Amino acid sequence: MGGGEEPQATLDEAMNLVENRHHFVTEGEYPWVPVVFNDELCGASGNQDHVGTTSTVSATVQLNAGDVMRFDWAVSCREDFERLTFSVNGTEVAAISGQNTDFVPYNYVAEAAGEYTFSWTYHKETMWTEGQDRGYVKNVYAGAPLPDEIVEFAPDAVTVRKGLTAQLSWTVAPYYAFDQSVTLTSSDASIASVDANGVVRGVNEGTAVITATTAQGHTDTCTVTVIAPVPHTKIYAYQTQTTNLISFFTDDSAHVQQLGAFPADTYAMTYAHGVVYGIDSENNFFTSTPGSTQRTIIGQTGTAMITAMAYNYANGKIYAVGYTQQSRWDLYEINMQTGAATVIGQPDTVDRDPLWTFAITTEGRAYGITATSGLLYEVNLETAQVTEIGFTGCPGVGFCQSLVYDHDNGIMFWAAYWKDDANGLREVNLETGESVSIGDIQDAAQVCGGYTVPSWDDPTQPSNVTVTFNYMVNGEWTSTEVTVPAGTTPTAPVPENQPHQPTMLMFIGWDVDFANVQHDITVTAQYAALGDVDMNGEIQTADALLIARNAIGVAELTPAQMILADVYGSDGVITLNDALVTMRISLGM
């Protein structure tokens, strides 16, 4: 709310934490006034735009030794030139400057009993104005330290990998309680340990409870679940700092192997079926092999600068994101034979914030992270429409990045670079968008074009996969495992229909497509009661009517519904007799 709108309130009402506890005095040509700033009632200095002046407000109180003076303050001014100061009995003890527009607390402890005059002064030194050119103070309290009343963790449950750490967060209320400290303890330090700053470390897999205890003895708990450590997965990538192809393991990213120089900056690479596909800064589409700097140029992608690409194992296509000279960012399909890039559409992210990096899961779900807001989006590969997932915790990532999906372990890794002192390897939660640090990447700079070689798609490794079929026999669930070469289709067992009242449970298909299977999967048989054509769990008159409509040619049924509609004689033909029998069943006849 601007520099502050003047409300219908007195200065005492605006500055006191406790109503009318203290009286504030402001004199001179530029007195303090009550305002609403950032939706908060507070006192504000009055000498904005008046060079070489000061504006002061003060309060005189009696304190005992150990009593406190606490308040919240903020300032909006030219840093290091204008400032807001706090003084005790005429001696300056603290100051803030710059665009510190969020109110922050300050506490002063009286060393001896006596009368104290506390004053706040805004100093306007120069002719230049930045921000609102004002200081702000609110929630002033002087007296015995105020006690805490409650402590709360948020969130109250945290998951951390074995060997990694997570930062716990909690709030002591009221926020103006003098002692905000807590003591943190773990119910089982052999599972999860915690230090005084709330950094919890996963020691062994399991669950532990962290308890926070305030100075007044109030408590709250946070459940910490320690899961498996970071897997030992090799990532290949291009490192702009060294202009080299590199590799490192996800559980030891601090040690990078330099594999050799590439002839041009290569921001995008992906892997499939023994081949590395890449696009360099000169728009060359090339092929290579994992870990090799030798490449074969196939063709040109066009005018777009591709910043990330990924192979989709679900449909055998390569997709990419990039931009044109018109600063338009688009989703592309890349022709794997020629390298030609075909525009699918422009992702409609908030403010058209570009997706700088991009990856696709084994199941064919695509994700990208925006360049300035650090938001994770899911991307529709057919339309380029996006769905916002959440904030990664890393804003302003406008540099070369790399999302890398670990197909063996189902983990999205992110070689992030968002500011000089905060980059490295992170794990991204695809449900929430949150990311956690795994470790630094040696000589990090900007790591891009990352890819992994899935064990089930590695020509140097055995390529068999196992498909587990779950189905019913005599009313009981059983399983059959079928092992086949990756990329082939297994022969599935033939589930029989199962006894059921008042009809039969009919096998209507499998829940997962297992054609050309690329990795270990589990497939489960789907059943529905004979006559339950709408598959809502009940045989009703609506099912009979739907069968009748199909019998006279005015309604179509899916193949699964045709199985369920063949009630009379199971002869493969849907007639009004099927509808009549279903009606009788629905009526209990």
Coordinates of C-alpha atoms in Angstrom, one line a residue:
M1 CA 0.0 0.0 0.0
G2 CA 2.3 2.8 -1.3
G3 CA 4.2 4.7 1.3
G4 CA 1.4 4.4 3.8
E5 CA -2.2 5.8 3.9
E6 CA -3.1 7.8 6.9
P7 CA -5.9 6.0 8.9
Q8 CA -8.3 7.3 11.5
A9 CA -6.1 6.5 14.4
T10 CA -3.7 8.2 16.8
L11 CA 0.0 7.7 16.8
D12 CA -0.3 5.9 20.2
E13 CA -2.8 3.4 18.6
A14 CA -0.6 2.9 15.6
M15 CA 2.7 2.2 17.5
N16 CA 1.7 0.4 20.7
L17 CA 1.5 -3.4 20.9
V18 CA -0.7 -3.1 24.0
E19 CA -3.4 -0.5 23.6
N20 CA -2.3 2.9 25.2
R21 CA 0.6 1.3 27.2
H22 CA 3.0 4.0 26.1
H23 CA 2.7 7.6 25.0
F24 CA 4.7 8.6 22.0
V25 CA 6.1 12.1 21.5
T26 CA 7.0 13.5 18.1
E27 CA 7.9 17.2 17.6
G28 CA 9.5 19.5 15.1
E29 CA 8.8 20.3 11.5
Y30 CA 8.5 16.7 10.4
P31 CA 6.5 14.7 13.0
W32 CA 5.8 11.0 12.8
V33 CA 2.2 10.1 11.7
P34 CA 0.0 7.0 11.9
V35 CA -0.2 5.2 8.5
V36 CA -1.2 1.8 7.1
F37 CA 1.9 0.3 5.4
N38 CA 1.8 -3.2 3.9
D39 CA -1.7 -3.6 5.3
E40 CA -0.3 -2.9 8.8
L41 CA -1.2 0.0 11.1
C42 CA 2.1 1.7 12.2
G43 CA 3.9 4.9 12.8
A44 CA 5.8 6.5 9.9
S45 CA 8.4 9.3 9.6
G46 CA 7.3 12.5 8.1
N47 CA 10.3 14.1 6.4
Q48 CA 10.3 12.2 3.0
D49 CA 11.8 14.3 0.2
H50 CA 13.2 16.9 2.6
V51 CA 17.0 16.8 2.2
G52 CA 19.2 17.2 5.3
T53 CA 16.4 16.7 7.8
T54 CA 15.4 14.2 10.5
S55 CA 12.0 13.0 11.8
T56 CA 11.9 11.6 15.4
V57 CA 9.4 9.9 17.6
S58 CA 10.2 8.9 21.2
A59 CA 8.7 7.3 24.3
T60 CA 10.0 7.5 27.9
V61 CA 9.4 4.5 30.3
Q62 CA 10.4 3.1 33.6
L63 CA 12.1 -0.3 33.3
N64 CA 13.6 -2.8 35.8
A65 CA 16.8 -4.7 35.1
G66 CA 16.1 -7.5 32.6
D67 CA 13.0 -5.8 31.2
V68 CA 12.8 -5.4 27.4
M69 CA 12.0 -2.8 24.8
R70 CA 10.7 -4.7 21.7
F71 CA 9.3 -3.4 18.4
D72 CA 8.9 -4.2 14.7
W73 CA 10.5 -1.8 12.2
A74 CA 10.9 -1.4 8.4
V75 CA 12.4 1.1 6.0
S76 CA 12.1 2.0 2.4
C77 CA 15.0 4.3 1.2
R78 CA 18.3 4.6 -0.7
E79 CA 20.6 2.1 1.0
D80 CA 23.6 3.5 3.0
F81 CA 22.4 7.1 2.4
E82 CA 19.1 7.3 4.2
R83 CA 18.5 5.2 7.3
L84 CA 16.2 4.6 10.3
T85 CA 17.9 4.5 13.7
F86 CA 17.0 3.4 17.2
S87 CA 18.5 5.2 20.1
V88 CA 18.5 4.6 23.9
N89 CA 18.9 7.7 26.1
G90 CA 20.4 9.6 23.1
T91 CA 22.8 6.9 22.0
E92 CA 22.3 5.1 18.7
V93 CA 22.2 1.3 19.1
A94 CA 20.8 0.0 15.8
A95 CA 20.0 1.1 12.3
I96 CA 18.4 -0.2 9.1
S97 CA 18.6 1.0 5.5
G98 CA 17.6 0.1 2.0
Q99 CA 14.4 -1.6 0.9
N100 CA 13.7 -3.5 4.1
T101 CA 10.0 -3.3 3.7
D102 CA 9.1 -6.4 5.7
F103 CA 8.7 -5.6 9.4
V104 CA 11.3 -7.4 11.5
P105 CA 11.5 -7.5 15.3
Y106 CA 14.1 -5.9 17.5
N107 CA 14.7 -6.5 21.2
Y108 CA 16.6 -4.3 23.7
V109 CA 17.3 -5.6 27.2
A110 CA 17.6 -3.1 30.1
E111 CA 20.8 -3.7 32.1
A112 CA 19.7 -1.7 35.1
A113 CA 16.5 -0.2 36.6
G114 CA 15.7 3.3 35.7
E115 CA 14.1 5.7 33.3
Y116 CA 14.7 5.1 29.6
T117 CA 14.0 7.3 26.6
F118 CA 13.7 5.3 23.4
S119 CA 13.7 7.2 20.1
W120 CA 13.4 6.3 16.4
T121 CA 14.8 8.7 13.8
Y122 CA 14.6 8.7 10.0
H123 CA 17.6 10.5 8.5
K124 CA 17.1 12.1 5.1
E125 CA 20.6 12.9 3.8
T126 CA 20.5 13.2 0.0
M127 CA 18.4 14.6 -2.8
W128 CA 17.8 11.2 -4.4
T129 CA 14.7 9.3 -3.4
E130 CA 14.3 5.5 -3.6
G131 CA 11.3 3.6 -2.5
Q132 CA 9.0 5.4 -0.1
D133 CA 11.7 7.4 1.6
R134 CA 10.3 6.6 5.1
G135 CA 10.9 4.6 8.2
Y136 CA 8.1 2.6 10.0
V137 CA 7.7 1.3 13.5
K138 CA 4.9 -0.7 15.1
N139 CA 4.1 -3.1 18.1
V140 CA 6.2 -1.2 20.6
Y141 CA 6.3 -2.8 24.1
A142 CA 8.4 -2.1 27.1
G143 CA 8.3 -4.1 30.3
A144 CA 8.8 -7.6 31.6
P145 CA 9.6 -10.1 28.8
L146 CA 6.5 -11.5 27.2
P147 CA 6.2 -15.3 27.4
D148 CA 5.6 -17.8 24.5
E149 CA 2.3 -19.5 24.3
I150 CA 2.6 -22.2 21.6
V151 CA 5.1 -23.7 19.2
E152 CA 4.0 -25.3 15.9
F153 CA 6.0 -27.2 13.2
A154 CA 5.0 -26.5 9.6
P155 CA 5.1 -29.0 8.0
D156 CA 4.6 -31.5 10.8
A157 CA 6.0 -34.4 8.6
V158 CA 9.2 -34.5 6.6
T159 CA 10.8 -37.1 4.4
V160 CA 14.6 -37.2 4.0
R161 CA 16.9 -39.7 2.3
K162 CA 19.5 -41.6 4.3
G163 CA 22.7 -39.6 4.4
L164 CA 21.0 -36.3 3.5
T165 CA 19.6 -33.4 5.6
A166 CA 16.4 -31.4 5.7
Q167 CA 15.7 -28.1 7.4
L168 CA 12.8 -28.2 9.9
S169 CA 10.6 -25.1 10.3
W170 CA 8.6 -24.0 13.3
T171 CA 6.9 -20.9 14.7
V172 CA 6.9 -19.8 18.3
A173 CA 3.8 -17.7 19.1
P174 CA 3.0 -15.0 19.8
Y175 CA 5.7 -13.7 17.5
Y176 CA 6.5 -10.9 20.0
A177 CA 7.4 -13.4 22.8
F178 CA 10.8 -12.4 24.0
D179 CA 12.4 -15.9 24.0
Q180 CA 11.8 -17.5 20.6
S181 CA 14.2 -20.3 21.3
V182 CA 13.3 -24.0 21.3
T183 CA 15.1 -27.2 22.4
L184 CA 15.0 -29.9 19.7
T185 CA 15.2 -33.6 20.5
S186 CA 14.9 -36.8 18.5
S187 CA 13.0 -39.9 19.7
D188 CA 15.5 -42.1 17.9
A189 CA 18.8 -40.5 16.9
S190 CA 19.9 -43.8 15.2
I191 CA 17.1 -43.0 12.7
A192 CA 17.2 -39.2 12.5
S193 CA 19.4 -36.8 14.4
V194 CA 18.7 -33.1 14.7
D195 CA 20.9 -30.2 15.7
A196 CA 20.1 -26.9 17.5
N197 CA 19.3 -25.2 14.2
G198 CA 16.7 -27.7 13.2
V199 CA 18.8 -29.5 10.6
V200 CA 17.7 -33.1 10.6
R201 CA 19.9 -35.8 9.2
G202 CA 18.7 -39.2 7.9
V203 CA 20.9 -41.8 9.7
N204 CA 19.0 -45.1 8.9
E205 CA 15.7 -45.9 7.2
G206 CA 12.8 -45.7 9.5
T207 CA 10.7 -43.1 11.4
A208 CA 11.6 -40.8 14.3
V209 CA 9.8 -38.0 16.0
I210 CA 11.4 -34.6 16.6
T211 CA 10.1 -32.6 19.6
A212 CA 10.4 -28.8 20.0
T213 CA 10.2 -27.4 23.5
T214 CA 9.9 -23.7 24.2
A215 CA 11.3 -21.7 27.2
Q216 CA 7.8 -22.0 28.8
G217 CA 7.6 -25.7 28.2
H218 CA 5.2 -25.8 25.3
T219 CA 5.9 -28.6 22.8
D220 CA 5.1 -29.8 19.3
T221 CA 6.3 -32.7 17.2
C222 CA 7.4 -33.4 13.6
T223 CA 7.5 -36.9 12.2
V224 CA 10.7 -37.6 10.1
T225 CA 10.6 -40.5 7.7
V226 CA 14.0 -41.6 6.5
I227 CA 13.9 -43.4 3.1
A228 CA 16.5 -45.1 1.0
P229 CA 19.7 -43.2 0.1
V230 CA 20.3 -41.5 -3.2
P231 CA 20.8 -44.2 -5.8
H232 CA 24.1 -44.8 -7.6
T233 CA 23.1 -43.5 -11.0
K234 CA 25.5 -42.1 -13.6
I235 CA 24.6 -38.8 -15.3
Y236 CA 26.2 -37.6 -18.5
A237 CA 26.0 -33.9 -19.3
Y238 CA 27.7 -30.9 -20.9
Q239 CA 29.4 -28.5 -18.6
T240 CA 29.7 -24.9 -19.8
Q241 CA 32.4 -24.0 -17.3
T242 CA 34.9 -26.5 -18.9
T243 CA 33.1 -26.9 -22.3
N244 CA 33.5 -30.6 -21.7
L245 CA 31.3 -33.7 -21.7
I246 CA 31.3 -34.9 -18.1
S247 CA 29.9 -37.7 -16.0
F248 CA 29.2 -38.1 -12.3
F249 CA 27.2 -40.3 -10.0
T250 CA 24.1 -39.0 -8.3
D251 CA 25.3 -40.1 -4.8
D252 CA 28.7 -38.5 -5.4
S253 CA 28.2 -35.5 -7.5
A254 CA 31.1 -33.6 -6.0
H255 CA 33.4 -35.8 -8.1
V256 CA 33.1 -35.2 -11.8
Q257 CA 34.9 -37.0 -14.5
Q258 CA 35.9 -34.9 -17.5
L259 CA 35.3 -36.9 -20.7
G260 CA 36.6 -34.5 -23.3
A261 CA 35.7 -31.3 -25.2
F262 CA 32.7 -30.9 -27.5
P263 CA 33.2 -28.9 -30.6
A264 CA 30.3 -26.5 -29.8
D265 CA 28.1 -25.6 -26.8
T266 CA 25.6 -28.5 -26.4
Y267 CA 22.6 -27.5 -24.3
A268 CA 20.4 -30.5 -25.1
M269 CA 21.0 -34.2 -25.2
T270 CA 19.0 -37.3 -24.6
Y271 CA 19.5 -41.1 -24.8
A272 CA 17.5 -44.0 -26.3
H273 CA 18.3 -47.6 -27.3
G274 CA 22.1 -47.2 -27.3
V275 CA 22.2 -43.8 -29.0
V276 CA 22.8 -40.3 -27.7
Y277 CA 20.9 -37.6 -29.5
G278 CA 22.0 -34.0 -29.2
I279 CA 21.5 -30.4 -30.5
D280 CA 24.3 -27.9 -30.2
S281 CA 24.3 -24.1 -30.2
E282 CA 24.7 -24.1 -34.0
N283 CA 21.5 -26.0 -34.4
N284 CA 23.3 -29.2 -35.5
F285 CA 21.3 -32.4 -34.7
F286 CA 23.8 -35.2 -34.0
T287 CA 24.1 -38.7 -32.7
S288 CA 26.8 -40.2 -30.4
T289 CA 27.2 -42.9 -27.9
P290 CA 27.2 -42.6 -24.1
G291 CA 30.3 -40.9 -22.7
S292 CA 31.8 -40.2 -26.2
T293 CA 32.7 -36.8 -27.7
Q294 CA 32.7 -38.3 -31.2
R295 CA 29.5 -37.3 -33.0
T296 CA 27.8 -37.7 -36.3
I297 CA 25.8 -34.7 -37.6
I298 CA 22.4 -35.8 -39.0
G299 CA 20.9 -32.4 -39.9
Q300 CA 19.7 -29.0 -38.8
T301 CA 16.9 -28.4 -36.4
G302 CA 16.0 -25.0 -37.9
T303 CA 16.2 -21.5 -36.4
A304 CA 15.1 -22.4 -32.9
M305 CA 17.7 -22.4 -30.1
I306 CA 17.0 -25.7 -28.3
T307 CA 17.7 -25.6 -24.5
A308 CA 16.6 -29.1 -23.5
M309 CA 15.3 -32.3 -25.1
A310 CA 14.1 -35.7 -23.9
Y311 CA 13.2 -39.1 -25.4
N312 CA 9.7 -40.4 -24.6
Y313 CA 9.9 -44.2 -24.1
A314 CA 6.1 -44.3 -24.1
N315 CA 5.8 -43.4 -27.8
G316 CA 9.3 -43.5 -29.2
K317 CA 9.6 -39.7 -30.0
I318 CA 12.0 -36.9 -29.0
Y319 CA 10.6 -33.6 -27.7
A320 CA 12.4 -30.4 -26.9
V321 CA 11.9 -26.8 -25.6
G322 CA 13.6 -23.8 -27.0
Y323 CA 13.2 -20.2 -28.4
T324 CA 13.4 -18.3 -31.6
Q325 CA 14.9 -14.9 -32.4
Q326 CA 11.4 -13.5 -31.7
S327 CA 11.9 -14.6 -28.0
R328 CA 9.1 -17.0 -28.3
W329 CA 9.5 -20.2 -26.4
D330 CA 7.9 -23.3 -27.8
L331 CA 7.5 -27.1 -27.3
Y332 CA 8.9 -29.0 -30.3
E333 CA 8.9 -32.6 -31.7
I334 CA 12.3 -33.5 -33.1
N335 CA 12.5 -35.8 -36.2
M336 CA 14.9 -38.5 -35.2
Q337 CA 15.9 -39.2 -38.8
T338 CA 16.5 -35.6 -39.9
G339 CA 16.7 -33.4 -36.8
A340 CA 13.9 -31.1 -38.0
A341 CA 12.1 -29.3 -35.2
T342 CA 8.3 -29.0 -35.5
V343 CA 6.4 -26.6 -33.3
I344 CA 3.7 -28.2 -31.1
G345 CA 2.8 -25.0 -29.3
Q346 CA 3.8 -22.4 -26.8
P347 CA 3.5 -23.5 -23.2
D348 CA 1.1 -21.2 -21.4
T349 CA 3.1 -20.7 -18.2
V350 CA 2.4 -17.7 -15.9
D351 CA 3.6 -14.6 -17.7
R352 CA 4.9 -16.9 -20.5
D353 CA 7.9 -17.6 -18.3
P354 CA 10.0 -20.0 -20.5
L355 CA 10.6 -23.6 -19.6
W356 CA 14.4 -23.6 -19.7
T357 CA 14.8 -27.3 -18.9
F358 CA 12.7 -30.4 -19.6
A359 CA 12.5 -34.1 -19.0
I360 CA 10.1 -37.0 -19.6
T361 CA 9.3 -40.0 -17.3
T362 CA 9.3 -43.6 -18.4
E363 CA 5.5 -43.4 -18.5
G364 CA 5.6 -40.4 -20.9
R365 CA 4.8 -37.6 -18.4
A366 CA 6.7 -34.5 -19.3
Y367 CA 7.9 -31.8 -16.9
G368 CA 9.7 -28.5 -17.1
I369 CA 11.0 -25.7 -14.8
T370 CA 10.5 -22.0 -15.6
A371 CA 13.5 -19.7 -16.1
T372 CA 12.7 -16.9 -13.7
S373 CA 10.0 -18.1 -11.3
G374 CA 11.4 -21.6 -10.6
L375 CA 8.1 -23.3 -11.0
L376 CA 7.6 -26.9 -11.9
Y377 CA 5.0 -27.6 -14.6
E378 CA 3.7 -30.8 -16.2
V379 CA 3.6 -30.4 -20.0
N380 CA 1.0 -32.0 -22.3
L381 CA 3.1 -33.3 -25.2
E382 CA 0.2 -33.2 -27.7
T383 CA -1.0 -29.6 -27.0
A384 CA 1.9 -27.9 -25.1
Q385 CA -0.6 -26.9 -22.4
V386 CA 0.8 -26.9 -19.0
T387 CA -0.3 -27.6 -15.4
E388 CA 1.5 -25.8 -12.6
I389 CA 2.8 -28.3 -9.9
G390 CA 4.5 -26.0 -7.5
F391 CA 7.6 -23.9 -6.5
T392 CA 11.0 -25.7 -6.6
G393 CA 12.3 -23.3 -3.9
C394 CA 14.8 -21.9 -6.4
P395 CA 13.7 -18.6 -7.9
G396 CA 15.4 -16.9 -10.9
V397 CA 16.9 -19.9 -12.5
G398 CA 17.5 -18.1 -15.8
F399 CA 20.7 -20.0 -16.8
C400 CA 21.4 -23.3 -18.5
Q401 CA 19.9 -26.1 -16.4
S402 CA 19.3 -29.8 -16.8
L403 CA 16.4 -32.0 -15.6
V404 CA 17.4 -35.7 -15.8
Y405 CA 14.9 -38.5 -15.1
D406 CA 16.3 -41.6 -13.6
H407 CA 14.3 -44.3 -15.3
D408 CA 15.6 -47.1 -13.1
N409 CA 14.6 -45.5 -9.8
G410 CA 11.8 -43.2 -10.8
I411 CA 13.5 -40.0 -9.5
M412 CA 13.7 -36.6 -11.2
F413 CA 17.1 -35.1 -10.7
W414 CA 17.9 -31.4 -11.4
A415 CA 21.4 -30.0 -12.1
A416 CA 20.4 -26.5 -10.9
Y417 CA 22.1 -23.2 -11.3
W418 CA 20.1 -20.3 -9.9
K419 CA 22.7 -18.1 -8.1
D420 CA 26.4 -18.2 -7.4
D421 CA 26.2 -19.8 -4.0
A422 CA 23.2 -22.1 -4.6
N423 CA 23.6 -24.6 -7.3
G424 CA 24.3 -28.3 -7.6
L425 CA 22.3 -31.5 -7.9
R426 CA 18.7 -31.5 -6.5
E427 CA 15.9 -34.0 -6.3
V428 CA 12.5 -32.7 -7.5
N429 CA 9.2 -33.9 -6.0
L430 CA 6.9 -34.3 -9.0
E431 CA 3.8 -34.1 -6.8
T432 CA 4.6 -30.8 -5.1
G433 CA 7.4 -29.2 -7.1
E434 CA 9.6 -28.9 -4.1
S435 CA 13.3 -29.7 -4.5
V436 CA 15.9 -30.7 -2.1
S437 CA 19.7 -30.4 -2.4
I438 CA 21.6 -33.7 -2.8
G439 CA 25.1 -32.2 -3.2
D440 CA 27.4 -29.9 -5.1
I441 CA 28.6 -30.6 -8.6
Q442 CA 32.3 -30.2 -8.9
D443 CA 33.2 -27.1 -11.0
A444 CA 29.4 -26.7 -11.3
A445 CA 28.8 -23.6 -13.5
Q446 CA 25.9 -24.4 -15.8
V447 CA 25.4 -28.2 -16.4
C448 CA 23.0 -29.0 -19.2
G449 CA 22.0 -31.7 -21.6
G450 CA 22.0 -34.3 -18.9
Y451 CA 20.9 -37.9 -19.6
T452 CA 21.1 -41.4 -18.0
V453 CA 21.4 -44.9 -19.5
P454 CA 18.6 -47.0 -18.1
S455 CA 19.7 -50.5 -17.2
W456 CA 16.9 -52.0 -19.2
D457 CA 17.9 -50.0 -22.3
D458 CA 21.7 -50.5 -22.1
P459 CA 23.1 -52.6 -25.0
T460 CA 26.0 -53.5 -22.8
Q461 CA 23.7 -55.0 -20.1
P462 CA 21.2 -57.9 -20.1
S463 CA 18.0 -56.5 -21.6
N464 CA 15.4 -58.8 -20.2
V465 CA 12.4 -57.4 -18.3
T466 CA 9.9 -59.0 -16.0
V467 CA 6.1 -58.5 -16.3
T468 CA 4.1 -59.5 -13.3
F469 CA 0.5 -60.4 -14.1
N470 CA -2.0 -60.3 -11.2
Y471 CA -5.3 -62.1 -11.8
M472 CA -7.9 -64.3 -10.0
V473 CA -8.2 -68.1 -9.9
N474 CA -11.3 -69.6 -8.1
G475 CA -12.0 -66.3 -6.4
E476 CA -8.4 -65.8 -5.1
W477 CA -5.7 -63.5 -6.4
T478 CA -2.6 -65.0 -7.8
S479 CA 0.5 -63.8 -9.8
T480 CA 2.5 -65.0 -12.8
E481 CA 5.8 -63.6 -13.8
V482 CA 6.8 -63.5 -17.5
T483 CA 10.4 -62.5 -18.5
V484 CA 10.9 -61.3 -22.0
P485 CA 13.5 -59.2 -23.9
A486 CA 13.0 -55.4 -23.5
G487 CA 10.9 -53.9 -26.3
T488 CA 8.8 -57.1 -26.9
T489 CA 5.3 -58.0 -25.9
P490 CA 4.9 -60.9 -23.4
T491 CA 2.2 -63.6 -23.7
A492 CA -0.3 -62.9 -21.0
P493 CA -2.1 -65.6 -19.0
V494 CA -5.8 -65.9 -19.9
P495 CA -7.8 -65.1 -16.8
E496 CA -11.1 -67.0 -16.3
N497 CA -14.3 -65.5 -15.3
Q498 CA -15.0 -65.8 -11.5
P499 CA -18.0 -67.0 -9.5
H500 CA -20.0 -64.1 -8.2
Q501 CA -23.5 -63.3 -7.0
P502 CA -25.9 -62.8 -8.6
T503 CA -24.0 -63.3 -11.8
M504 CA -20.3 -63.8 -12.7
L505 CA -17.2 -61.6 -12.5
M506 CA -16.1 -61.1 -16.0
F507 CA -12.5 -60.5 -17.1
I508 CA -12.7 -57.3 -19.2
G509 CA -9.0 -56.5 -19.7
W510 CA -5.7 -55.4 -18.1
D511 CA -5.1 -52.1 -16.4
V512 CA -1.8 -51.4 -18.1
D513 CA -0.7 -51.6 -21.7
F514 CA 2.3 -54.1 -21.8
A515 CA 3.0 -54.0 -25.6
N516 CA 6.7 -53.4 -26.4
V517 CA 7.5 -53.3 -22.6
Q518 CA 10.7 -51.5 -21.8
H519 CA 11.1 -52.2 -18.1
D520 CA 9.7 -54.3 -15.2
I521 CA 6.0 -53.6 -14.7
T522 CA 3.0 -55.1 -12.9
V523 CA -0.2 -55.6 -14.7
T524 CA -3.5 -56.3 -13.0
A525 CA -6.6 -58.0 -14.4
Q526 CA -9.8 -55.9 -14.3
Y527 CA -13.1 -57.6 -13.5
A528 CA -16.8 -56.4 -13.4
A529 CA -20.1 -58.2 -12.8
L530 CA -21.9 -59.6 -15.7
G531 CA -24.8 -57.2 -16.4
D532 CA -23.1 -54.2 -14.7
V533 CA -22.7 -52.5 -18.1
D534 CA -22.0 -49.0 -16.7
M535 CA -19.5 -50.6 -14.3
N536 CA -20.6 -48.7 -11.2
G537 CA -20.6 -51.8 -9.0
E538 CA -24.3 -52.5 -9.1
I539 CA -26.7 -54.2 -11.6
Q540 CA -29.5 -51.8 -12.1
T541 CA -32.4 -51.0 -14.5
A542 CA -30.1 -48.5 -16.1
D543 CA -27.9 -51.3 -17.2
A544 CA -30.8 -53.1 -18.8
L545 CA -31.9 -50.0 -20.6
L546 CA -28.4 -49.4 -21.9
I547 CA -28.3 -53.0 -23.2
A548 CA -31.7 -52.5 -24.9
R549 CA -30.6 -49.3 -26.6
N550 CA -27.5 -51.2 -28.0
A551 CA -29.7 -54.1 -29.1
I552 CA -31.9 -51.7 -31.2
G553 CA -28.9 -49.8 -32.6
V554 CA -29.2 -46.5 -30.8
A555 CA -26.3 -46.8 -28.3
E556 CA -22.7 -48.0 -28.7
L557 CA -20.9 -50.1 -26.1
T558 CA -17.1 -50.4 -25.6
P559 CA -15.6 -53.9 -26.0
A560 CA -15.5 -54.3 -22.2
Q561 CA -19.2 -53.3 -22.0
M562 CA -20.1 -55.8 -24.8
I563 CA -18.7 -58.6 -22.6
L564 CA -20.8 -57.4 -19.6
A565 CA -23.9 -57.0 -21.7
D566 CA -23.9 -60.6 -23.1
V567 CA -26.0 -61.9 -20.2
Y568 CA -28.4 -64.3 -22.1
G569 CA -26.6 -67.3 -23.3
S570 CA -23.1 -65.7 -23.7
D571 CA -23.4 -66.2 -27.4
G572 CA -21.5 -63.0 -28.4
V573 CA -24.7 -61.3 -29.7
I574 CA -26.4 -58.5 -27.8
T575 CA -30.2 -58.8 -28.1
L576 CA -33.3 -57.7 -26.1
N577 CA -33.2 -61.0 -24.3
D578 CA -29.9 -59.8 -22.7
A579 CA -31.7 -56.6 -21.6
L580 CA -34.7 -58.6 -20.3
V581 CA -32.5 -60.9 -18.2
T582 CA -30.5 -58.0 -16.8
M583 CA -33.8 -56.2 -15.9
R584 CA -35.0 -59.4 -14.0
I585 CA -31.6 -59.5 -12.1
S586 CA -31.8 -55.9 -11.2
L587 CA -35.3 -56.4 -9.7
G588 CA -34.2 -59.5 -7.8
M589 CA -36.4 -61.8 -9.8

